[in-house]
Amino acid sequence: MGPEFLAVLQILSLALLAAGVLFYVAGSVGLLRFPDAPSRLHALTKADNVGLGLVSLAAAIYWGEPAIAAKIALVWLFAIISSGMTAQLLARAAPVADGSGSPAEYERESGT
Amino acid sequence: MSAAFDILLCLMILATAGIALFVRGAFAAIAFFIAFGNLLGLAWLALGAVNVALAEIAVGAGVTGVALILACSRLFELGDNLADVRTPLASRLGSAALCLGFTVMLAGVVLTIPPGDRLSKVVAPLLPGLGIENPVTGVLLAFRGYDTLLETFVLLGALVAAWSLTPDASRRLPPTTMVMTDPTSRIVAEAFTRLLAPAALIIAAYLVWVGSDLPGGAFQAGAVLAGALVVATLGGVVVLPRLDSLAARIALMVGPLTFLAIGLAGAALGGRFLAYPDGLEKTLIVTIEYALAISIAAGLALLAIGPPQPMPNNARADAR
Amino acid sequence: MSEAFMLAAMLVLVSMAAALLRAWRGPTSVDRIMAVQLVGTGMVGVAVALGAARNEAGMLDAALVATLLAAVAVSAFVRRPEGAATSHSKPNSPSLDR
Amino acid sequence: MSPLDLLVATPLGFMLAALAFGGQGRWLILVASPLMMSLAVWLVFLPPDAAHVVGGWDLPLGILLRGDGVARVFVLGAALCAALVGLQALYEFSPQSGGPSARNRGFWPLFYLMWAGANAGFLTTDLFNLYVALEMVSLAGVGLSALGSLQAALRYFLFALMGSLAYLLGVALLFANYGTVDITLLARTAEADAATLMALAVMTGGLLVKSALFPLHGWLPPAHAAAPAPASALLSAIVVKLGFVILMRLWFEAFATLAAPIAVGLLGALGAAAVIYGSIQAMRQRQLKALVAYSTVAQVGYLFVAFPLVAAAPSAAWSGMTLHAVAHMLAKAAMFLAAGLMLKAAPGRDIADLVGLARVMPVTVTAFALAAISLMGLPPSGGFAAKFMLLDAALDQGAYIYAAVLLGGGLMAAVYLFRPIAVAFSGAHGRAVALKAPLAAVAPLALAMCAIALGFFGVAFAELAAIGAPWAQGDAIGGVP
Amino acid sequence: MLVEGGHVFAVTGAVLAGLGFYSFLVKRHPIRQLLAANVVGAGVFLMLGGLGRSPGGADPFAQALVITGIVIAVALSALGAAMVVRLAACGDKDEAPLGEKREGP
């Protein structure tokens, strides 16, 4: 692999890394600014997972070894599965635990 | 750059710990305490102590956080809303002065000690004799095997103490239903457990096997299995056996029993207590580690879920 | 390049700090557990970045264990009867929000 | 196969067996008591410099087990105590004696865990191993006191936890500073720098909480008084002693050169205050077991009054201190067992309810009286021999305050211990009911007679306690075989 | 003295220990005191780990001590939590045995 190919890989990895961090920050900002629980859940599961995926991809490229890349892919896979479960469980718990717990309360808070 | 990372991480650790200790809401305190545990795992990674990071993350996320959340939710069911009674100002100021002085002195003393590794040069030459490359496993299972043996009995003792609390009255009452009452959540948890359990088993076996040469080991594997067992129990997939059932006791005792038996066998064969006969070190250590992983998994899971508590009458109405 | 990963790790740490703000302010306990979950995934990201920066494959095992056990705290949190009670009619349920 | 290992491995094995057998696990004590007693006697007759490293791994990595005088004396005392308390517990925790079965089944594994932890703590010279032994003993202590009052057990648990963490903080500082956690190595390399002094101070603070020295004794009386009789006997006799033995090793061996007279004097002063406070509180108690619990607080005070005396003239006061500790171990266990039996027969928990008990259960009340004699320090008991040695050392050194405290303490002990005995012997028409199993009174009587017998073997005891003592032979033990 | 990498974590550990002891003295509810104990434990371990840090990695002996400490800490915390819940559920079986009121620690 020519040196310039390595340089391209490094730039690609840097770009992915930057994008990953961007999604992490987006996830946190989403968690802070969204008005109610379910929409924050949206920020938590979507943004963070993509952020983790991009950072992992960047790391895999930077590391170079296929075995390591496989382990990183495994990490990402489990992250997606458990955040899927978390999203389901929290979605179930979110409206009930909001204030007095009646669905009406949920509609009123989200302004519809 | 890594110094900046260390300082930022330490500041966050101090912040989360401070908030966890002094925030008013009970559940906020526990939430910050779990975040504190996660950041601690990162601190151990930054220190390069991957074995400890594995243990801290597995135990912090898998057992301590769960035990506190379950305890807190049971206390709420029982009406104790963990309200904090304000201690008189005088005693608060006195304690503050005392602890501040103590912290300043301790930090000063710590700064006089130059960090550096103490015994790794003593440990390194002995490892080939054991056929192990991971020095931490070598220290834990061989050089300080006596500590680890006693410590597994501490875990067993904690469990026996927790279970001897159950009054006979709880025999007739259904123990607090550990299963989620909301059916859809339970389906989600069941589905997740079907996926998580095999993965946790494989990873735990991997951690024990790789523990001889790379970061890993019995405690970390046991804690991972315990986390999986807890999710399985909460999802209703598995019902943790009571301590007086044979299955639980065998699982709990297989680790300490194997360790003690191998230790005594070492002494009986002319050597000394806990001395591994030459050539057999690695096999014996790996056997002990697998047995320990099983006992630690069972022990930590039963401790995290806690002994069966007699239900207060209002909560029991929901449970049915 | 490893400097870049360390910088990325620091930025993710900062985003985790921001998430903890939600844990502090969050009116309901669900928000707090969400913030903890975000800290959890953030930790996995930082572990992977740190591992890449220091070329230490062991850190990936730590990240693996973290992702595996991320859902344990949530399932313990959701277990509480009134939190996930089917009947929505329990107005004075002792919620964990205090 | 040396007793140094077996004394810890055997109780651990019995713990597993008790857990495996569950309900029938209590009969194991009939095998465990003689076996452990023979191991303890075998330890006493080992050659003077008996010591070896566990698993053959040399210091500073490995852990050194050493059978020095203090270890032999305390292991023998603990074995005697635990064996006889175990026999009494056979009766106390039997299914027909009532009480939840979870409690009966929980007692035995915790009993053996405590025994193993105490032996491990007495025999090792490794500070981190002592931390694990401390955890074993206080965990078992918490479990046993939880069989009585859960409130007191929780308070004990939290204070014991903080004490252990303070101790661990000191061990961490010492390891960071010297690269070893072994007492024999520290004894050679320790010097008075900031880290060492801080470590010693923090460890001492933690251990004072563990050995319940006044003013850190708050958790002891409620926990010991509410626990069932065998549990409170073990708590007062063995659990409190391990913290004290570790303090002895720290102050007189690892950091003997650093033990500034002021610091040791402070410990002595706290000890004197404990003697006075414990005795006064004991006089004020209405309930029998509370009185005996506060007597423990007072007697622990004596042990720390002996600290400055040993620091000044080790050879004279050393055997007095160890003899007092072992005599208290035996006498207090006997007293708690006897008190438990007496309260079973008496209509209430108060001392006033003991009217006429002497006629109904003469053996138990005699055991209580014999134990009281040793605690008061009346001749010919072990307590008297110990107080005499300490008094002799105090007068030699001209420490008249400590001499006054020793005498005054004995007097006050006589006052608060005589009250229950007088009530038990008075009154014809006691409403007490005869004891169902008179055999149960054998254990307290045997323990009390051992405490008295110690008085006759004072000299032999002094020689045994002096084996391998740090002041006796410089550091001959240092060369590890 | 030169503040090296290990000192950052060691001093953090010392401050955590101080925070934990203060919180233990000030807070009255057992669960809060249990959290304080865990923070002190984490502080002590961080100090041990920080001071064992060297360019070659962390000192294996210190790591082994910390892992043993972590397992003991988690066992005790879980026992403490079980005791608190049990006390809240069933209260104390027998009344406070002592005549004198609850005086200082």
PDB file of N, CA and C in Angstrom, chain B residues 228-274:
ATOM      1  N   ALA B 228     -25.727 -10.612  33.578  1.00  0.00           N
ATOM      2  CA  ALA B 228     -26.661 -11.293  32.679  1.00  0.00           C
ATOM      3  C   ALA B 228     -27.741 -12.016  33.486  1.00  0.00           C
ATOM      4  N   LEU B 229     -27.340 -12.659  34.594  1.00  0.00           N
ATOM      5  CA  LEU B 229     -28.326 -13.368  35.443  1.00  0.00           C
ATOM      6  C   LEU B 229     -29.360 -12.390  35.995  1.00  0.00           C
ATOM      7  N   VAL B 230     -28.904 -11.193  36.349  1.00  0.00           N
ATOM      8  CA  VAL B 230     -29.839 -10.213  36.923  1.00  0.00           C
ATOM      9  C   VAL B 230     -30.869  -9.815  35.869  1.00  0.00           C
ATOM     10  N   VAL B 231     -30.399  -9.549  34.641  1.00  0.00           N
ATOM     11  CA  VAL B 231     -31.357  -9.170  33.590  1.00  0.00           C
ATOM     12  C   VAL B 231     -32.321 -10.326  33.335  1.00  0.00           C
ATOM     13  N   ALA B 232     -31.766 -11.546  33.337  1.00  0.00           N
ATOM     14  CA  ALA B 232     -32.637 -12.707  33.103  1.00  0.00           C
ATOM     15  C   ALA B 232     -33.696 -12.812  34.205  1.00  0.00           C
ATOM     16  N   THR B 233     -33.289 -12.563  35.451  1.00  0.00           N
ATOM     17  CA  THR B 233     -34.269 -12.656  36.547  1.00  0.00           C
ATOM     18  C   THR B 233     -35.328 -11.568  36.397  1.00  0.00           C
ATOM     19  N   LEU B 234     -34.877 -10.366  36.094  1.00  0.00           N
ATOM     20  CA  LEU B 234     -35.847  -9.260  35.990  1.00  0.00           C
ATOM     21  C   LEU B 234     -36.775  -9.487  34.796  1.00  0.00           C
ATOM     22  N   GLY B 235     -36.251 -10.166  33.783  1.00  0.00           N
ATOM     23  CA  GLY B 235     -37.100 -10.438  32.623  1.00  0.00           C
ATOM     24  C   GLY B 235     -37.978 -11.650  32.837  1.00  0.00           C
ATOM     25  N   GLY B 236     -37.811 -12.330  33.952  1.00  0.00           N
ATOM     26  CA  GLY B 236     -38.671 -13.482  34.226  1.00  0.00           C
ATOM     27  C   GLY B 236     -38.216 -14.736  33.494  1.00  0.00           C
ATOM     28  N   VAL B 237     -37.094 -14.644  32.764  1.00  0.00           N
ATOM     29  CA  VAL B 237     -36.641 -15.834  32.027  1.00  0.00           C
ATOM     30  C   VAL B 237     -36.148 -16.879  33.012  1.00  0.00           C
ATOM     31  N   VAL B 238     -35.461 -16.407  34.080  1.00  0.00           N
ATOM     32  CA  VAL B 238     -34.890 -17.368  35.038  1.00  0.00           C
ATOM     33  C   VAL B 238     -35.370 -16.965  36.424  1.00  0.00           C
ATOM     34  N   VAL B 239     -35.628 -17.935  37.294  1.00  0.00           N
ATOM     35  CA  VAL B 239     -35.984 -17.584  38.687  1.00  0.00           C
ATOM     36  C   VAL B 239     -34.793 -18.003  39.544  1.00  0.00           C
ATOM     37  N   LEU B 240     -34.145 -17.015  40.167  1.00  0.00           N
ATOM     38  CA  LEU B 240     -32.955 -17.338  40.959  1.00  0.00           C
ATOM     39  C   LEU B 240     -33.363 -18.263  42.103  1.00  0.00           C
ATOM     40  N   PRO B 241     -32.662 -19.398  42.276  1.00  0.00           N
ATOM     41  CA  PRO B 241     -33.055 -20.341  43.333  1.00  0.00           C
ATOM     42  C   PRO B 241     -32.836 -19.712  44.702  1.00  0.00           C
ATOM     43  N   ARG B 242     -33.589 -20.164  45.708  1.00  0.00           N
ATOM     44  CA  ARG B 242     -33.396 -19.656  47.051  1.00  0.00           C
ATOM     45  C   ARG B 242     -32.090 -20.236  47.582  1.00  0.00           C
ATOM     46  N   LEU B 243     -31.508 -19.584  48.627  1.00  0.00           N
ATOM     47  CA  LEU B 243     -30.191 -20.018  49.101  1.00  0.00           C
ATOM     48  C   LEU B 243     -30.264 -21.435  49.664  1.00  0.00           C
ATOM     49  N   ASP B 244     -31.447 -21.814  50.213  1.00  0.00           N
ATOM     50  CA  ASP B 244     -31.462 -23.140  50.820  1.00  0.00           C
ATOM     51  C   ASP B 244     -31.768 -24.213  49.772  1.00  0.00           C
ATOM     52  N   SER B 245     -31.818 -23.838  48.508  1.00  0.00           N
ATOM     53  CA  SER B 245     -32.026 -24.898  47.507  1.00  0.00           C
ATOM     54  C   SER B 245     -30.649 -25.455  47.136  1.00  0.00           C
ATOM     55  N   LEU B 246     -30.612 -26.708  46.790  1.00  0.00           N
ATOM     56  CA  LEU B 246     -29.333 -27.396  46.559  1.00  0.00           C
ATOM     57  C   LEU B 246     -28.592 -26.750  45.391  1.00  0.00           C
ATOM     58  N   ALA B 247     -29.341 -26.419  44.326  1.00  0.00           N
ATOM     59  CA  ALA B 247     -28.671 -25.896  43.119  1.00  0.00           C
ATOM     60  C   ALA B 247     -27.872 -24.645  43.478  1.00  0.00           C
ATOM     61  N   ALA B 248     -28.520 -23.733  44.227  1.00  0.00           N
ATOM     62  CA  ALA B 248     -27.818 -22.479  44.558  1.00  0.00           C
ATOM     63  C   ALA B 248     -26.570 -22.792  45.365  1.00  0.00           C
ATOM     64  N   ARG B 249     -26.722 -23.668  46.339  1.00  0.00           N
ATOM     65  CA  ARG B 249     -25.572 -23.899  47.232  1.00  0.00           C
ATOM     66  C   ARG B 249     -24.420 -24.556  46.489  1.00  0.00           C
ATOM     67  N   ILE B 250     -24.725 -25.457  45.562  1.00  0.00           N
ATOM     68  CA  ILE B 250     -23.620 -26.090  44.807  1.00  0.00           C
ATOM     69  C   ILE B 250     -22.905 -25.034  43.981  1.00  0.00           C
ATOM     70  N   ALA B 251     -23.705 -24.207  43.279  1.00  0.00           N
ATOM     71  CA  ALA B 251     -23.076 -23.172  42.441  1.00  0.00           C
ATOM     72  C   ALA B 251     -22.222 -22.245  43.298  1.00  0.00           C
ATOM     73  N   LEU B 252     -22.712 -21.919  44.485  1.00  0.00           N
ATOM     74  CA  LEU B 252     -21.971 -20.974  45.338  1.00  0.00           C
ATOM     75  C   LEU B 252     -20.699 -21.608  45.885  1.00  0.00           C
ATOM     76  N   MET B 253     -20.745 -22.899  46.132  1.00  0.00           N
ATOM     77  CA  MET B 253     -19.613 -23.499  46.858  1.00  0.00           C
ATOM     78  C   MET B 253     -18.550 -24.073  45.934  1.00  0.00           C
ATOM     79  N   VAL B 254     -18.859 -24.199  44.644  1.00  0.00           N
ATOM     80  CA  VAL B 254     -17.913 -24.899  43.760  1.00  0.00           C
ATOM     81  C   VAL B 254     -16.595 -24.119  43.693  1.00  0.00           C
ATOM     82  N   GLY B 255     -16.646 -22.791  43.692  1.00  0.00           N
ATOM     83  CA  GLY B 255     -15.404 -22.011  43.606  1.00  0.00           C
ATOM     84  C   GLY B 255     -14.552 -22.159  44.858  1.00  0.00           C
ATOM     85  N   PRO B 256     -15.058 -21.682  46.015  1.00  0.00           N
ATOM     86  CA  PRO B 256     -14.251 -21.824  47.232  1.00  0.00           C
ATOM     87  C   PRO B 256     -13.825 -23.269  47.495  1.00  0.00           C
ATOM     88  N   LEU B 257     -14.709 -24.221  47.213  1.00  0.00           N
ATOM     89  CA  LEU B 257     -14.356 -25.629  47.499  1.00  0.00           C
ATOM     90  C   LEU B 257     -13.171 -26.054  46.635  1.00  0.00           C
ATOM     91  N   THR B 258     -13.229 -25.725  45.339  1.00  0.00           N
ATOM     92  CA  THR B 258     -12.123 -26.135  44.453  1.00  0.00           C
ATOM     93  C   THR B 258     -10.828 -25.492  44.914  1.00  0.00           C
ATOM     94  N   PHE B 259     -10.898 -24.200  45.210  1.00  0.00           N
ATOM     95  CA  PHE B 259      -9.684 -23.469  45.615  1.00  0.00           C
ATOM     96  C   PHE B 259      -9.107 -24.103  46.887  1.00  0.00           C
ATOM     97  N   LEU B 260      -9.989 -24.328  47.881  1.00  0.00           N
ATOM     98  CA  LEU B 260      -9.507 -24.887  49.155  1.00  0.00           C
ATOM     99  C   LEU B 260      -8.956 -26.297  48.943  1.00  0.00           C
ATOM    100  N   ALA B 261      -9.655 -27.096  48.114  1.00  0.00           N
ATOM    101  CA  ALA B 261      -9.216 -28.486  47.904  1.00  0.00           C
ATOM    102  C   ALA B 261      -7.842 -28.507  47.226  1.00  0.00           C
ATOM    103  N   ILE B 262      -7.680 -27.666  46.198  1.00  0.00           N
ATOM    104  CA  ILE B 262      -6.380 -27.661  45.498  1.00  0.00           C
ATOM    105  C   ILE B 262      -5.296 -27.162  46.456  1.00  0.00           C
ATOM    106  N   GLY B 263      -5.654 -26.159  47.301  1.00  0.00           N
ATOM    107  CA  GLY B 263      -4.674 -25.661  48.269  1.00  0.00           C
ATOM    108  C   GLY B 263      -4.235 -26.762  49.220  1.00  0.00           C
ATOM    109  N   LEU B 264      -5.232 -27.486  49.763  1.00  0.00           N
ATOM    110  CA  LEU B 264      -4.896 -28.547  50.725  1.00  0.00           C
ATOM    111  C   LEU B 264      -4.167 -29.694  50.025  1.00  0.00           C
ATOM    112  N   ALA B 265      -4.561 -29.968  48.761  1.00  0.00           N
ATOM    113  CA  ALA B 265      -3.868 -31.047  48.031  1.00  0.00           C
ATOM    114  C   ALA B 265      -2.392 -30.682  47.868  1.00  0.00           C
ATOM    115  N   GLY B 266      -2.152 -29.388  47.579  1.00  0.00           N
ATOM    116  CA  GLY B 266      -0.753 -28.942  47.443  1.00  0.00           C
ATOM    117  C   GLY B 266       0.016 -29.241  48.721  1.00  0.00           C
ATOM    118  N   ALA B 267      -0.638 -28.980  49.880  1.00  0.00           N
ATOM    119  CA  ALA B 267       0.041 -29.229  51.165  1.00  0.00           C
ATOM    120  C   ALA B 267       0.209 -30.728  51.378  1.00  0.00           C
ATOM    121  N   ALA B 268      -0.820 -31.498  51.035  1.00  0.00           N
ATOM    122  CA  ALA B 268      -0.753 -32.949  51.298  1.00  0.00           C
ATOM    123  C   ALA B 268       0.368 -33.580  50.491  1.00  0.00           C
ATOM    124  N   LEU B 269       0.584 -33.113  49.262  1.00  0.00           N
ATOM    125  CA  LEU B 269       1.603 -33.761  48.412  1.00  0.00           C
ATOM    126  C   LEU B 269       2.996 -33.280  48.819  1.00  0.00           C
ATOM    127  N   GLY B 270       3.197 -32.991  50.089  1.00  0.00           N
ATOM    128  CA  GLY B 270       4.559 -32.698  50.518  1.00  0.00           C
ATOM    129  C   GLY B 270       4.938 -31.254  50.373  1.00  0.00           C
ATOM    130  N   GLY B 271       4.230 -30.507  49.517  1.00  0.00           N
ATOM    131  CA  GLY B 271       4.593 -29.098  49.357  1.00  0.00           C
ATOM    132  C   GLY B 271       3.978 -28.294  50.486  1.00  0.00           C
ATOM    133  N   ARG B 272       3.539 -27.088  50.189  1.00  0.00           N
ATOM    134  CA  ARG B 272       2.919 -26.266  51.253  1.00  0.00           C
ATOM    135  C   ARG B 272       1.493 -25.939  50.831  1.00  0.00           C
ATOM    136  N   PHE B 273       0.744 -25.447  51.784  1.00  0.00           N
ATOM    137  CA  PHE B 273      -0.631 -25.025  51.502  1.00  0.00           C
ATOM    138  C   PHE B 273      -0.605 -24.000  50.376  1.00  0.00           C
ATOM    139  N   LEU B 274      -1.477 -24.187  49.378  1.00  0.00           N
ATOM    140  CA  LEU B 274      -1.600 -23.275  48.241  1.00  0.00           C
ATOM    141  C   LEU B 274      -0.338 -23.234  47.392  1.00  0.00           C
TER     142      LEU B 274
END
